[in-house]
Structure formats: structure tokens, C-alpha cells
XYZ file of C-alpha atoms in Angstrom:
706
model
C -20.157 35.264 -25.942
C -17.436 38.012 -26.849
C -16.978 40.009 -24.074
C -17.940 37.203 -21.769
C -20.447 36.231 -19.439
C -21.351 35.487 -15.420
C -22.875 32.068 -14.548
C -23.637 33.373 -10.660
C -25.228 29.723 -8.344
C -27.396 30.627 -5.081
C -27.721 28.095 -2.306
C -30.281 28.379 -0.686
C -30.616 25.343 2.085
C -33.509 24.197 4.080
C -32.699 21.659 6.573
C -30.280 19.621 4.055
C -32.305 20.302 1.155
C -31.051 23.300 -1.132
C -33.000 25.479 -4.271
C -30.060 26.702 -6.422
C -30.552 28.615 -8.200
C -27.721 29.348 -11.445
C -27.902 33.244 -13.626
C -25.879 33.917 -16.389
C -24.792 37.343 -16.411
C -23.804 40.239 -18.147
C -20.310 40.605 -16.634
C -19.942 44.735 -16.955
C -23.984 45.733 -16.196
C -24.621 42.648 -13.729
C -27.853 42.245 -16.118
C -29.930 38.696 -15.782
C -29.978 36.995 -19.098
C -30.577 34.484 -18.122
C -32.041 31.468 -14.689
C -33.051 28.546 -13.670
C -33.614 26.968 -10.650
C -33.488 23.302 -8.819
C -34.900 22.420 -6.087
C -34.139 20.045 -2.591
C -31.273 18.975 -4.025
C -29.223 17.001 -1.301
C -26.249 19.166 0.515
C -24.178 16.315 0.661
C -24.656 16.662 -3.435
C -22.652 20.016 -3.718
C -18.928 18.531 -2.306
C -17.288 17.355 -4.953
C -15.317 19.066 -7.577
C -16.850 22.217 -10.640
C -16.133 21.201 -14.608
C -16.542 23.309 -17.226
C -17.620 20.809 -20.980
C -18.065 22.098 -24.280
C -21.766 21.257 -26.070
C -22.502 22.424 -28.599
C -24.677 20.015 -30.986
C -24.955 19.595 -34.664
C -21.111 20.039 -34.678
C -20.726 16.604 -35.916
C -18.632 14.298 -33.770
C -15.382 13.663 -36.746
C -15.476 17.368 -37.265
C -12.204 19.375 -35.166
C -12.809 22.834 -34.459
C -13.017 23.061 -32.389
C -17.142 24.037 -30.279
C -15.673 26.466 -28.184
C -13.585 27.727 -25.977
C -13.116 29.015 -22.508
C -10.630 32.127 -21.848
C -9.440 33.659 -18.702
C -11.896 31.494 -16.551
C -12.096 32.496 -12.524
C -14.557 31.566 -9.937
C -14.722 32.802 -6.473
C -17.718 32.381 -3.305
C -17.495 31.555 -0.361
C -18.215 27.606 -0.622
C -15.311 27.296 -3.201
C -11.946 25.981 -1.282
C -8.337 26.152 -3.796
C -5.940 23.014 -3.455
C -3.340 24.201 -6.142
C -1.913 21.239 -4.855
C -3.684 19.675 -6.920
C -2.728 21.117 -10.327
C -1.803 18.632 -12.283
C 0.664 20.027 -15.366
C 2.346 21.248 -16.348
C 4.901 18.896 -15.474
C 2.579 15.875 -15.088
C 4.830 13.466 -13.463
C 8.358 12.288 -13.516
C 9.653 8.029 -13.033
C 13.744 7.704 -11.914
C 16.087 4.549 -11.358
C 19.619 4.898 -10.000
C 21.635 2.590 -10.298
C 25.591 2.299 -10.097
C 26.184 5.625 -9.535
C 23.985 6.666 -12.651
C 20.936 8.909 -12.441
C 18.263 8.705 -14.691
C 15.386 10.380 -15.171
C 12.289 11.012 -17.229
C 9.528 14.162 -17.429
C 5.856 13.045 -19.094
C 4.863 16.593 -20.307
C 1.702 17.046 -22.005
C 1.995 17.887 -25.374
C 2.860 22.016 -25.784
C 2.768 24.316 -27.834
C 5.309 26.205 -30.440
C 5.505 29.209 -27.884
C 6.093 27.562 -24.892
C 9.627 26.771 -23.466
C 10.773 23.328 -25.838
C 13.370 22.239 -22.151
C 13.296 21.133 -19.070
C 15.479 21.328 -15.931
C 16.513 19.523 -13.256
C 18.163 21.651 -10.741
C 18.770 20.251 -7.096
C 20.638 22.439 -4.323
C 24.174 23.999 -4.119
C 24.480 26.386 -1.514
C 21.385 27.537 -0.939
C 20.586 28.551 -4.158
C 19.105 25.805 -7.021
C 20.479 24.977 -9.449
C 20.597 23.953 -12.971
C 22.009 20.143 -13.253
C 20.675 19.116 -16.849
C 18.483 20.833 -19.478
C 16.461 18.368 -21.540
C 14.635 18.565 -25.086
C 11.274 17.494 -25.133
C 10.644 15.442 -26.826
C 8.336 15.871 -29.819
C 6.213 12.367 -29.994
C 6.402 11.465 -25.752
C 6.123 14.765 -24.351
C 9.257 13.886 -22.479
C 12.383 15.538 -21.018
C 14.813 12.835 -20.497
C 18.358 12.998 -18.024
C 20.532 11.300 -17.408
C 23.904 11.709 -14.768
C 26.328 10.150 -14.243
C 28.438 10.318 -10.654
C 25.627 10.428 -8.915
C 26.501 10.948 -5.001
C 24.593 8.230 -4.153
C 25.067 8.179 0.217
C 22.426 10.827 0.467
C 18.933 12.160 0.036
C 19.532 15.043 -2.819
C 15.778 17.536 -2.686
C 15.527 17.766 -6.613
C 13.154 19.536 -8.716
C 11.707 20.378 -12.673
C 11.867 23.336 -13.802
C 9.735 24.558 -16.413
C 8.390 27.750 -18.631
C 4.949 28.050 -20.346
C 3.286 30.897 -22.115
C 0.887 32.265 -20.059
C -1.188 34.034 -23.085
C -0.458 37.527 -22.420
C 3.687 37.949 -23.545
C 4.472 36.397 -20.389
C 6.890 32.806 -19.293
C 5.656 31.707 -16.191
C 7.930 29.515 -13.979
C 6.085 26.094 -12.908
C 8.396 23.523 -10.846
C 7.402 19.819 -9.492
C 9.552 18.972 -6.427
C 10.755 15.602 -5.330
C 13.609 13.561 -3.658
C 16.273 11.215 -4.674
C 16.665 8.858 -1.879
C 20.080 7.796 -1.168
C 21.100 4.225 -2.224
C 19.630 1.649 0.576
C 23.006 -0.217 0.916
C 24.063 -0.111 4.009
C 19.671 -0.729 4.149
C 19.254 -4.779 5.589
C 15.826 -5.527 4.233
C 14.539 -4.256 0.963
C 11.188 -3.920 0.320
C 10.186 -4.421 -3.745
C 5.817 -2.632 -4.764
C 4.905 -5.243 -8.173
C 2.205 -4.374 -10.078
C 0.644 -5.597 -12.832
C -3.076 -5.050 -14.811
C -3.527 -1.303 -14.131
C -7.450 -1.078 -15.647
C -9.199 2.130 -14.361
C -12.488 -0.061 -13.288
C -11.750 1.246 -9.115
C -9.619 4.703 -10.125
C -7.953 6.819 -9.035
C -7.015 3.280 -6.975
C -5.977 5.843 -3.615
C -6.689 2.748 -1.658
C -3.756 1.508 -3.840
C -1.993 4.208 -3.366
C -2.251 5.058 0.102
C -0.979 1.437 1.136
C 1.940 1.347 -0.637
C 2.505 4.988 0.842
C 2.415 3.223 4.101
C 4.698 0.716 3.481
C 7.256 2.794 2.761
C 8.853 0.653 -0.777
C 12.860 1.506 -1.400
C 10.959 0.005 -5.761
C 8.163 0.218 -7.407
C 7.596 -2.421 -10.178
C 5.319 -2.186 -12.941
C 5.205 -5.354 -15.065
C 2.740 -3.977 -17.853
C -0.705 -2.895 -18.907
C -0.032 -0.027 -17.416
C -2.865 0.911 -19.845
C -5.902 -0.175 -21.677
C -7.075 0.622 -24.852
C -10.941 0.960 -22.760
C -9.108 3.348 -20.122
C -11.795 6.490 -19.622
C -14.192 5.025 -22.094
C -11.844 6.307 -25.376
C -11.783 3.710 -26.797
C -8.287 3.673 -29.734
C -8.134 5.490 -32.282
C -5.069 3.480 -34.563
C -4.496 6.214 -37.243
C -3.734 8.593 -38.063
C -0.105 8.082 -35.911
C 0.304 11.879 -34.570
C -3.642 11.097 -33.228
C -2.719 7.172 -31.968
C 0.316 9.539 -29.659
C -1.800 11.711 -28.632
C -4.894 8.843 -27.715
C -1.851 7.035 -25.998
C -1.235 9.440 -23.568
C -4.299 10.667 -22.512
C -4.222 7.626 -21.033
C -0.901 7.404 -20.372
C -1.654 10.551 -17.806
C -4.168 8.778 -16.194
C -1.444 6.079 -15.455
C 1.064 9.514 -14.157
C -2.498 11.340 -12.124
C -2.884 8.007 -9.588
C 1.401 6.310 -9.041
C 3.079 10.383 -9.495
C 3.004 11.102 -6.116
C 5.120 7.922 -5.065
C 7.564 8.388 -8.284
C 8.389 11.659 -6.859
C 10.300 9.957 -4.743
C 10.697 5.601 -5.058
C 12.659 4.715 -8.282
C 10.415 2.619 -10.131
C 10.486 0.327 -12.922
C 8.107 -0.019 -15.565
C 8.317 -2.011 -18.926
C 4.715 -1.821 -21.833
C 3.265 -5.521 -22.105
C 0.727 -6.467 -24.796
C -2.346 -3.957 -23.470
C 0.190 -0.886 -23.471
C 1.037 -0.948 -26.994
C -2.896 -1.907 -27.390
C -2.653 -5.864 -28.653
C -4.795 -9.064 -27.008
C -1.638 -9.937 -27.219
C 1.264 -9.073 -27.997
C 4.014 -12.149 -30.082
C 7.203 -9.138 -30.907
C 9.154 -12.492 -33.032
C 11.981 -9.527 -33.197
C 10.205 -6.823 -34.226
C 8.464 -7.069 -37.628
C 5.722 -5.699 -38.601
C 1.763 -7.669 -38.240
C 0.900 -8.383 -42.193
C -0.468 -5.545 -44.433
C -4.858 -5.705 -44.682
C -4.848 -8.011 -41.038
C -6.676 -6.767 -38.112
C -7.931 -8.286 -34.609
C -6.605 -11.923 -34.168
C -5.104 -12.736 -37.109
C -3.108 -10.070 -37.431
C -1.599 -10.458 -34.131
C -1.604 -14.500 -34.076
C 0.624 -13.143 -37.493
C 3.202 -12.419 -34.549
C 5.010 -8.985 -34.594
C 3.815 -5.120 -33.708
C 0.209 -4.566 -35.284
C 1.004 0.008 -34.954
C 3.878 1.220 -36.725
C 6.873 1.899 -35.419
C 7.640 5.417 -34.249
C 3.827 4.810 -31.974
C 5.691 1.414 -30.617
C 9.110 3.490 -29.592
C 6.715 6.226 -28.848
C 5.401 3.630 -25.618
C 8.652 3.143 -25.237
C 10.517 6.420 -24.034
C 7.583 7.220 -21.993
C 7.876 4.059 -19.740
C 11.539 3.322 -19.580
C 13.491 5.586 -20.775
C 13.977 6.620 -17.651
C 15.818 2.596 -17.225
C 19.566 1.798 -17.006
C 20.920 1.765 -20.282
C 20.103 -0.786 -22.033
C 22.759 -4.263 -22.192
C 22.587 -3.551 -25.760
C 21.271 -1.143 -27.117
C 21.614 -2.140 -31.514
C 17.686 -1.984 -32.551
C 14.933 -5.122 -33.193
C 13.467 -4.707 -37.387
C 11.010 -1.395 -37.884
C 14.154 0.278 -35.903
C 12.158 -1.052 -32.966
C 14.220 -0.185 -29.537
C 14.721 -2.319 -26.492
C 15.113 -1.997 -23.017
C 16.172 -5.375 -21.461
C 19.113 -3.974 -18.745
C 20.287 -4.404 -16.006
C 20.176 -2.172 -12.655
C 21.959 -2.138 -9.051
C 20.076 -1.149 -6.378
C 20.204 -1.276 -1.989
C 22.425 -4.176 -2.769
C 19.532 -6.615 -5.143
C 21.174 -6.809 -8.918
C 18.350 -6.658 -11.004
C 17.919 -8.387 -14.591
C 14.304 -6.446 -17.148
C 13.557 -9.295 -19.489
C 11.680 -7.930 -22.584
C 9.416 -11.447 -22.929
C 7.491 -10.101 -25.781
C 9.476 -7.932 -28.093
C 12.052 -11.729 -29.472
C 9.417 -13.864 -28.710
C 8.140 -16.574 -32.194
C 4.086 -16.710 -32.927
C 2.455 -18.940 -33.250
C 0.569 -19.084 -35.024
C 3.165 -19.559 -38.841
C 4.805 -22.483 -36.137
C 2.306 -24.612 -35.404
C -0.697 -24.180 -38.807
C -1.602 -28.303 -38.153
C -2.799 -25.911 -34.036
C -5.344 -23.933 -35.870
C -3.924 -21.018 -33.814
C -6.334 -18.503 -32.730
C -4.873 -15.980 -30.637
C -2.414 -18.131 -28.844
C -5.185 -20.622 -28.261
C -5.031 -24.716 -30.367
C -8.663 -24.768 -31.751
C -7.557 -28.846 -32.991
C -8.969 -31.068 -30.170
C -7.166 -33.785 -31.980
C -3.731 -31.158 -31.173
C -1.465 -31.256 -27.949
C 0.660 -29.354 -26.827
C 2.312 -30.518 -24.273
C 3.758 -33.243 -27.005
C 3.591 -30.837 -31.213
C 3.820 -27.747 -29.880
C 8.077 -27.355 -29.275
C 9.045 -27.205 -32.459
C 12.730 -26.585 -33.505
C 12.943 -22.056 -34.745
C 10.005 -20.930 -31.572
C 12.440 -18.741 -29.479
C 11.461 -17.475 -26.349
C 13.799 -14.816 -24.149
C 16.582 -14.993 -28.146
C 19.467 -15.478 -27.996
C 20.603 -11.560 -27.152
C 18.937 -11.585 -23.452
C 19.922 -15.094 -22.959
C 23.511 -13.526 -23.665
C 23.081 -10.784 -21.730
C 21.796 -13.093 -18.344
C 24.093 -15.430 -18.871
C 26.625 -11.877 -18.429
C 24.466 -10.772 -15.648
C 24.708 -13.813 -13.803
C 28.224 -13.626 -13.524
C 28.186 -10.130 -12.444
C 28.400 -8.803 -8.863
C 29.533 -5.552 -8.260
C 28.168 -3.329 -6.400
C 27.494 -4.581 -3.850
C 24.896 -6.639 -5.370
C 24.028 -9.487 -2.380
C 20.767 -11.922 -3.759
C 19.536 -11.916 -7.562
C 16.566 -11.053 -9.774
C 14.754 -11.158 -12.296
C 11.800 -8.952 -13.508
C 9.289 -8.986 -16.452
C 5.982 -8.582 -17.793
C 5.256 -13.075 -17.179
C 6.159 -15.571 -15.259
C 7.556 -19.434 -17.924
C 4.756 -21.487 -16.706
C 0.828 -21.881 -17.266
C -1.217 -21.137 -14.407
C -4.644 -21.604 -15.203
C -7.544 -24.112 -15.470
C -10.594 -23.623 -17.870
C -13.725 -26.091 -18.336
C -12.975 -29.955 -20.424
C -15.547 -28.488 -22.798
C -13.343 -24.724 -23.118
C -10.300 -24.454 -26.415
C -9.778 -20.429 -25.553
C -9.830 -18.400 -22.953
C -13.040 -16.059 -24.501
C -14.534 -18.024 -22.023
C -12.812 -16.451 -18.902
C -14.846 -13.531 -17.624
C -18.080 -15.471 -17.930
C -17.137 -17.884 -15.550
C -18.882 -17.749 -11.834
C -16.593 -16.754 -9.064
C -17.101 -19.578 -7.231
C -17.293 -18.723 -3.287
C -14.902 -19.450 -1.082
C -15.012 -22.824 -0.149
C -16.180 -23.923 -3.059
C -14.121 -26.236 -6.777
C -15.467 -26.803 -10.006
C -15.519 -30.255 -11.442
C -14.165 -30.639 -14.481
C -11.086 -28.267 -14.980
C -8.068 -29.132 -16.238
C -4.872 -26.794 -16.957
C -4.679 -25.756 -20.094
C -2.243 -23.686 -23.553
C -2.611 -20.415 -23.572
C 0.500 -19.900 -25.559
C 0.329 -16.275 -24.537
C 2.016 -17.793 -21.433
C 5.861 -17.936 -21.175
C 5.338 -21.209 -21.061
C 5.567 -21.747 -24.449
C 7.767 -21.977 -26.503
C 8.904 -24.852 -23.980
C 12.631 -25.431 -25.136
C 12.771 -21.796 -24.860
C 11.271 -22.099 -21.290
C 14.053 -24.142 -20.357
C 16.702 -22.097 -21.710
C 14.804 -18.843 -19.543
C 14.712 -21.503 -16.036
C 17.959 -22.637 -16.885
C 19.640 -18.613 -17.051
C 17.793 -17.090 -14.145
C 18.876 -20.789 -11.172
C 22.472 -20.524 -12.367
C 21.802 -16.742 -10.790
C 20.063 -18.019 -7.694
C 17.742 -15.768 -9.068
C 13.748 -15.055 -7.769
C 11.644 -14.431 -10.785
C 8.772 -11.916 -10.671
C 6.276 -11.098 -12.943
C 2.562 -10.139 -13.954
C 0.928 -10.067 -16.517
C -1.206 -13.282 -16.066
C -3.821 -11.458 -13.909
C -3.305 -14.962 -11.446
C -1.601 -14.902 -8.519
C 0.794 -16.938 -7.717
C 3.304 -18.182 -6.528
C 5.542 -21.135 -7.993
C 8.792 -23.283 -8.000
C 9.736 -24.052 -11.737
C 11.253 -27.082 -11.957
C 12.959 -28.472 -15.342
C 14.692 -32.003 -14.834
C 12.747 -32.561 -11.778
C 10.324 -30.457 -9.885
C 11.919 -27.799 -7.963
C 15.735 -28.091 -9.242
C 14.927 -24.528 -10.564
C 14.024 -21.300 -8.689
C 11.071 -19.372 -7.587
C 8.007 -17.191 -9.518
C 5.582 -15.100 -7.475
C 3.464 -13.429 -10.618
C 1.574 -10.569 -8.635
C -2.625 -10.416 -9.147
C -3.631 -7.446 -11.250
C -4.277 -4.411 -9.615
C -8.192 -3.936 -11.160
C -8.612 -7.236 -12.595
C -10.104 -7.273 -16.405
C -9.446 -11.510 -16.601
C -10.200 -13.005 -13.881
C -8.529 -16.632 -14.332
C -8.207 -19.424 -12.138
C -6.051 -22.753 -10.860
C -8.667 -25.525 -10.377
C -7.118 -28.457 -11.587
C -9.295 -31.125 -11.197
C -6.160 -34.214 -9.906
C -4.228 -32.627 -6.173
C -1.513 -31.906 -6.561
C 1.475 -34.371 -5.772
C 3.912 -33.740 -3.022
C 2.061 -31.664 -1.468
C 1.227 -30.842 2.421
C -1.653 -32.739 3.877
C -2.935 -28.953 4.771
C -2.695 -27.820 1.786
C -5.045 -27.247 -0.554
C -5.709 -29.864 -3.716
C -4.430 -27.345 -5.819
C -0.863 -26.813 -4.562
C 1.799 -29.416 -5.009
C 3.196 -30.642 -7.851
C 1.791 -30.017 -11.607
C 2.409 -30.375 -14.921
C 1.052 -27.026 -16.585
C -0.440 -27.665 -20.401
C 2.743 -27.609 -22.040
C 4.216 -30.219 -19.879
C 6.078 -28.051 -18.061
C 7.234 -29.058 -14.563
C 6.374 -26.713 -11.288
C 5.154 -26.502 -8.194
C 2.130 -24.759 -6.588
C 2.289 -22.968 -3.609
C 0.246 -20.822 -3.192
C -2.451 -18.737 -5.773
C -4.855 -15.783 -4.897
C -8.243 -17.937 -7.214
C -10.723 -15.021 -7.750
C -13.917 -15.840 -4.618
C -17.451 -13.939 -4.865
C -17.974 -11.550 -1.854
C -21.152 -10.359 -2.530
C -19.182 -6.923 -2.440
C -19.755 -3.769 -5.995
C -18.860 -3.698 -7.691
C -18.372 -7.338 -8.117
C -16.109 -6.895 -10.928
C -13.751 -4.900 -8.290
C -14.835 -7.557 -5.539
C -14.616 -10.628 -6.508
C -11.422 -10.855 -8.783
C -8.270 -10.883 -6.149
C -7.555 -7.937 -7.187
C -4.216 -6.835 -6.125
C -0.707 -6.218 -5.159
C 2.888 -8.052 -4.018
C 5.408 -6.879 -1.390
C 9.226 -8.500 -1.821
C 11.356 -8.297 0.974
C 14.647 -9.197 0.737
C 17.251 -9.406 3.839
C 20.963 -9.514 2.906
C 22.223 -10.575 6.108
C 19.835 -13.666 5.706
C 19.133 -14.073 1.863
C 16.019 -14.609 2.762
C 13.752 -14.072 0.484
C 9.354 -12.650 2.547
C 7.117 -12.706 -0.392
C 3.532 -11.423 0.282
C 0.125 -11.447 -1.479
C -2.307 -7.924 -0.635
C -5.661 -8.444 -1.433
C -6.450 -4.244 -2.399
C -8.730 -3.548 -0.049
C -6.959 -4.315 3.048
C -4.427 -2.262 4.539
C -1.401 -3.562 5.037
C 0.532 -1.510 8.196
C -3.386 -2.762 10.330
C -2.978 -6.155 12.919
C -4.909 -8.474 11.628
C -5.125 -7.458 7.934
C -4.928 -10.693 6.237
C -3.219 -11.527 2.809
C -4.898 -14.476 0.231
C -4.655 -17.433 1.320
C -1.841 -19.507 0.903
C 0.595 -15.815 2.059
C 3.442 -14.506 2.784
C 5.731 -17.100 2.218
C 9.657 -16.986 3.455
C 12.522 -18.650 0.310
C 16.327 -18.629 1.032
C 18.469 -17.624 -1.702
C 19.838 -20.434 -2.415
C 16.365 -22.243 -2.554
C 16.542 -20.817 -6.831
C 19.381 -23.277 -7.100
C 17.554 -26.824 -5.852
C 19.698 -29.321 -8.836
C 20.851 -32.856 -6.744
C 24.473 -32.394 -6.729
C 26.451 -36.182 -7.987
C 29.379 -34.502 -7.361
C 31.470 -32.400 -4.802
C 34.485 -30.009 -5.593
C 36.599 -29.966 -2.829
C 35.093 -26.586 -0.377
C 35.531 -23.579 -0.469
C 37.167 -22.227 3.141
C 38.178 -17.951 1.931
C 40.004 -15.955 4.450
C 41.138 -12.056 4.022
C 37.543 -11.236 2.056
C 33.832 -10.451 3.398
C 31.611 -13.089 1.843
C 33.228 -13.926 -1.967
C 30.917 -14.366 -5.276
C 32.071 -18.531 -6.063
C 31.428 -19.041 -9.790
C 31.813 -22.596 -10.992
C 32.660 -22.772 -14.824
C 33.009 -25.561 -16.958
C 36.045 -26.150 -17.798
C 36.201 -28.090 -21.428
C 33.537 -25.568 -22.498
C 33.991 -22.243 -20.446
C 30.246 -22.301 -19.790
C 28.891 -21.506 -16.481
C 27.183 -23.176 -13.567
C 26.403 -20.837 -11.732
C 27.563 -17.299 -9.766
C 26.213 -17.285 -6.550
C 27.490 -14.270 -3.389
C 27.806 -16.546 -0.274
C 26.938 -15.847 2.937
C 30.773 -16.797 5.764
C 33.271 -17.557 4.390
C 32.934 -21.812 3.754
C 31.435 -23.418 -0.092
C 31.039 -26.339 -0.897
C 30.884 -26.164 -4.516
C 28.111 -28.942 -5.889
C 28.688 -30.857 -9.278
C 26.545 -32.841 -11.713
C 28.351 -34.742 -14.004
C 31.757 -35.946 -14.741
C 34.690 -33.419 -15.944
C 36.766 -30.755 -14.460
C 35.593 -27.186 -13.647
C 37.164 -23.895 -13.478
C 36.298 -22.048 -9.838
C 36.597 -18.066 -9.634
C 36.351 -16.285 -6.346
C 36.797 -13.038 -4.821
C 35.010 -9.628 -5.005
C 34.969 -6.935 -7.391
C 37.709 -6.509 -8.507
C 39.318 -9.123 -6.894
C 39.442 -12.376 -7.609
C 41.513 -15.730 -7.933
C 41.133 -18.916 -10.491
C 41.303 -22.602 -10.348
C 41.386 -24.635 -12.938
C 41.759 -28.398 -13.376
C 39.054 -29.170 -10.372
C 37.758 -32.764 -10.680
C 34.670 -34.151 -8.100
C 34.345 -36.343 -4.919
C 31.881 -37.918 -4.615
C 31.604 -37.658 -0.871
C 30.998 -33.823 -0.141
C 33.988 -32.228 2.386
C 36.485 -35.167 1.006
C 39.130 -31.703 0.445
C 39.486 -28.572 0.850
C 40.749 -24.829 -1.088
C 41.868 -23.005 0.678
C 41.894 -19.044 -0.462
C 44.094 -15.995 1.458
C 42.056 -12.951 0.261
């Protein structure tokens, strides 16, 4: 071992079968030290990658002393192909966003040694030469290098590369590069396409089918709504302590995510937000960032609220996943000095609000002791979540995020034409279980139904991990979305769905799209025993108007229920896996929603989406309250597609804000009183006060000249 060993493998083929001879030789003399043979090896078994394995016996599972190492190894031979473009590292991957002429990019590094460079450089070409614009220090915990470049010229594509110097172990440094393109802000494109994902487990790794489909579709933005990793990814389980080893354990899984999608991230802006499994929870109620009580583990810890993992570990997770997002609206940390990332992003004429559903949300168990909560499920069968679950003090988004949403709804600057909210999950609970079941631990054991089958006695359930609870907080969140005429895109539920929120009445608020999981470990379903009200005659019985298990009004338009296919592996094919595509048409303000199975090629003629899709809505459909009065018709000249903001003059509360199509708009109001109208664009606005409504539309006019 001290002088090295040369391994030589000799295949001798005969009629599609091979005799393999493997010999270990002295590299200097050529003496054969040992030799083994294997006969009748099929030729197809010789295709694949070569792997070096250290498998010394008797070392002990917990012994951290290496059994051996490989140093300065080389391979050669006529049967060996080399693909240097497939090398993974030392710059593993990067993610970026571009908003308001600010570029933020995070380079993900492996653990590097003290003799290696501690910074990464961001370079662009100027006058034919690569020029470093910024250097970023590698974060000790997250192993990330985060860049922020202001006043970015966003009207053109810019080729860039990341540069890093690695010590090669023989006293020399070698420079490695990872190249990509920062795309121009597509404000001049009529159609902006967003690809949305959730639930990236390792069944199906490396998800080449998903990667190839998205590469062909070439969307403008990628959105990963959570569970980018799961605790058990790659079969290693989860190491939770000590904290440094726990960080490396997470990074091992996070690197696989970058391996899967990193080539898309080179030249596509992307948004990723961590959910419960990303922070090693089955469910998480962040409760403002507090720590779970000491001594508790598993469901007991989760139900108490807060984070099980140390705050420095949680912050490390967030740096890997969110440090490339636009700066947070209010960067003040929550409890334990855990950072926040909720923010706004303007790209391609679409204004996005990025939320944190989990961080501020209350834990149900301390607030609902009589319900006997286990992992968010009431075990007291005499307790009614719809009637008893909405208690004072229960928080969903929290005051900070509601304030952000209110300001975001009023801000239509930087070419904003349509608004959309991105979050971990939707504000309702679309799931059913048999009437005999009161916990979703039965979900993976339920038989996947054949197409056309329907269970006999499923009922809507009350899973407090969904954002259907708490109901008052849910109502505030839905109302905040509605004020911006915003579509809601989210994930987490594993079950793809397209619904319309209801507050006082069915269908009086925004639409919501929950995308299906890439790899579905928890195949929820929606098969309510009672058919939905007011559904189309030809529509499935699981569509229409419903109350979820918390009593929230919702209208179901489409659901991607799991269906038995007979294909293997069934855990991948039968669980309605896939992703979402949303196309925003800025001229018409129409929004197309597509829900694709992961095994379909969306670019081929005849490819089929999940039943019920595609669906087209209009931006204006996201505010569907019945008006009880009308202000004078706004008629604008000298300004194209102005922004109109309506306020209650007495309270200064925003009623709604929207960029209209054209130059005429009839502002509806919903109760008597006096109102304030603000009309304009960017920084040029005019304000009109003391306006009272009429009972009929178009009785009066408000002529505004710019």
C-alpha cells in the first residue's frame, strides 16, 4: 500500500459474454500480487461509472479515523471514456435572482480546507477579458459564497463565470471555473413562464425526466416551494448532533439537489424556500422562531412548536436555500436570532411576494389542549376543528408578513403588470380520509385506486399542518392576496390541485395552485363522499364548492389524485407525481395553469396533463366580491394601463390595488362610506378624496389627464 498498487482488468468477449480478469500488480516491476476471474459477464454490465470504495473491516461504525485513502490515482484504457464536463466541483452549483436591477447569486461550495482559497470570484467579460466584479468569502457553516451586485444592466444577457482556486496537494493551486448566463430581465416578453416544484425526494433520482422536460420548456423562472431535501435522502438517515456534523449531513443531501438541477440554475433565475423536511421536521410550526422544549423529540417536540435543530443550523439551511433571494422586507431576526427571508421580487413584469408560511405559525397543541393533538391531528373524536379550532392568539402569517403583503399590494413599480404570491403551502386543506381514520399516518398504506374508482366513505379532514388552520389567520392571508388580485402558487401537500378561495362567499377571493410532488412519499387524495355543489355537469364529483375540514370555503376545479398504473416502481408511477407550469400573459392578463405528470414530455403532440388541466383564468378573477356600490368610472388619458388604488378614506385601509388594462375602470366598493382613489404609474400619481358610491355602475365619470 505504501508504494501503490496497479489494478488491471482484462475483458475477453465471446458471443456477448465476457471473461473478466482482475489483477493487482506492483506498479514498478509488473509482478502480479493477486488475481481473480469472473466468467459469463454480459457486455451490457460493463457500461457505467467506476467507483472507488474503502471497505476495511473491523474499523467500527463510530470510529472517525479513516480506514484508508486514495491519493494520486489514475485510470486509463481503451474501454474508458472521460467526461470532464461532468465533474462535480469544486464549485458545485449556483442560484441567482434578478429584481429591481439588483443581481444576487449564491455559489455553493463543498467543505474546503484551510490551505484552499477562502473566497470565490464573480467575473464577466469586458473588452474580451474576464474581469472580477466582486469577491465573496465562503461562509463557514453553509459553505456558500453570496454575491450582491447593484445597478445591474438587466437589458441584455450577460455571460459570467465563478472562479475558485483549489490547492492540488503538491504545493500548486489550480483555478476552476463554473460558467453561466444571467438572462436579461424579460420585461419585453408578452408571456412569462414559471415552473413550480415541491417534494424532491430521492425516489427517481436524479430526476432526469423532470430535468429534460424543463430544459425543453425553458421557463423564465424556477420556483421550488419546499422539501428540496428529505431527512433520509440517499439512505443515510439524519444526523442531528453535534451541530457541525449535522451541517455536513444536511449538505450531503443538499448537494444532490444541486446535482439534479444545477445545470438549470446556471442560466435560469430560481427561487427556493425551505419547508419542514428541509429543517429535519415532519411538520413544523415555527412559533416565531422559538426552540422546541428541551427533552422532547419526534412528534411531541413538533407539536410544542418551534425548531428542534439549533438556530445556527437553521440559519445555515436558510443561507444555502435563500441567500440569493432579494433582501428581506424586514430583516429583523425572530427568536433565537433566526433570520427571515420573506420578500418581494419583480421579474419580467410579474411582481412576486415570497412568504414564510411556517416560521411565524402557531403550534396547535398548546392552544387546543382539549383536542389532544398528535402531529397536528386532533385525537379527541368529540372535538370539532371547524367549530372549536379557531381560537384567540393563533397566528398564521403574523403581523410582519401581513404588513409586507399590504405594502406589496400597493407597489406596482418596476414594470409590474400581474401579482403572484409564492409560499410553502395553500390556505386550505384539500385532503380526505376514510371516516374511521383520525390521523394521516394511514396515508402511505391506503390502496391506490384504479381510474374511475371512488372510495365509499372519505370525508374532508383537519390537518393543522395545512394553512387551513388557524381560520382567522387564513382569512387575513386570503384577504391580503385578494387585495393585489394575486394568484397563489404553493406546494407541500403532495397532491396537485387548483382551487378558488372563499371568504364570506364561495369564489369571492383568489385562485390557488398547489403543484404535485416530484417524488410523492405521502400520496394524499381528495375523494369527498358528498359531491361538490355548483359544479359543471360533466365535472368529477370531487369538484365544486366545499367546506374543508376547518370550515373554510373553497371551490375545487381540478385535482391530480393518485391512480394505479401497473407500472414499476409503483411508488413513483402511481402517486401522481409531477410539476406545475404557469404562463402569465401580460397583454390580456390571462394566466394559464398547467399540471404535468413527470413521465410526459410536454413538448410532444398528444401529451396529456392531469385531468382538469390546463385552466385559464384572468387576473381580474382573483378579486370576485360582489360590489354593493360603484364609484365614478375612472377615465385616464396620457397614461397607458395605469395603476388604481382604492382606500377606505376613514381608516386609510387598502381595499385593492391593480394595474388595469386600458384606460377605463369602474371601481366597485363593498359598503357605504367615503373613499380615496390614487391613480397613476411609478412615481407619478394623483389622489382623489371624498368620493361616495352610487348604486349603479357608470352613473358618473372621473376624468384624469396626465
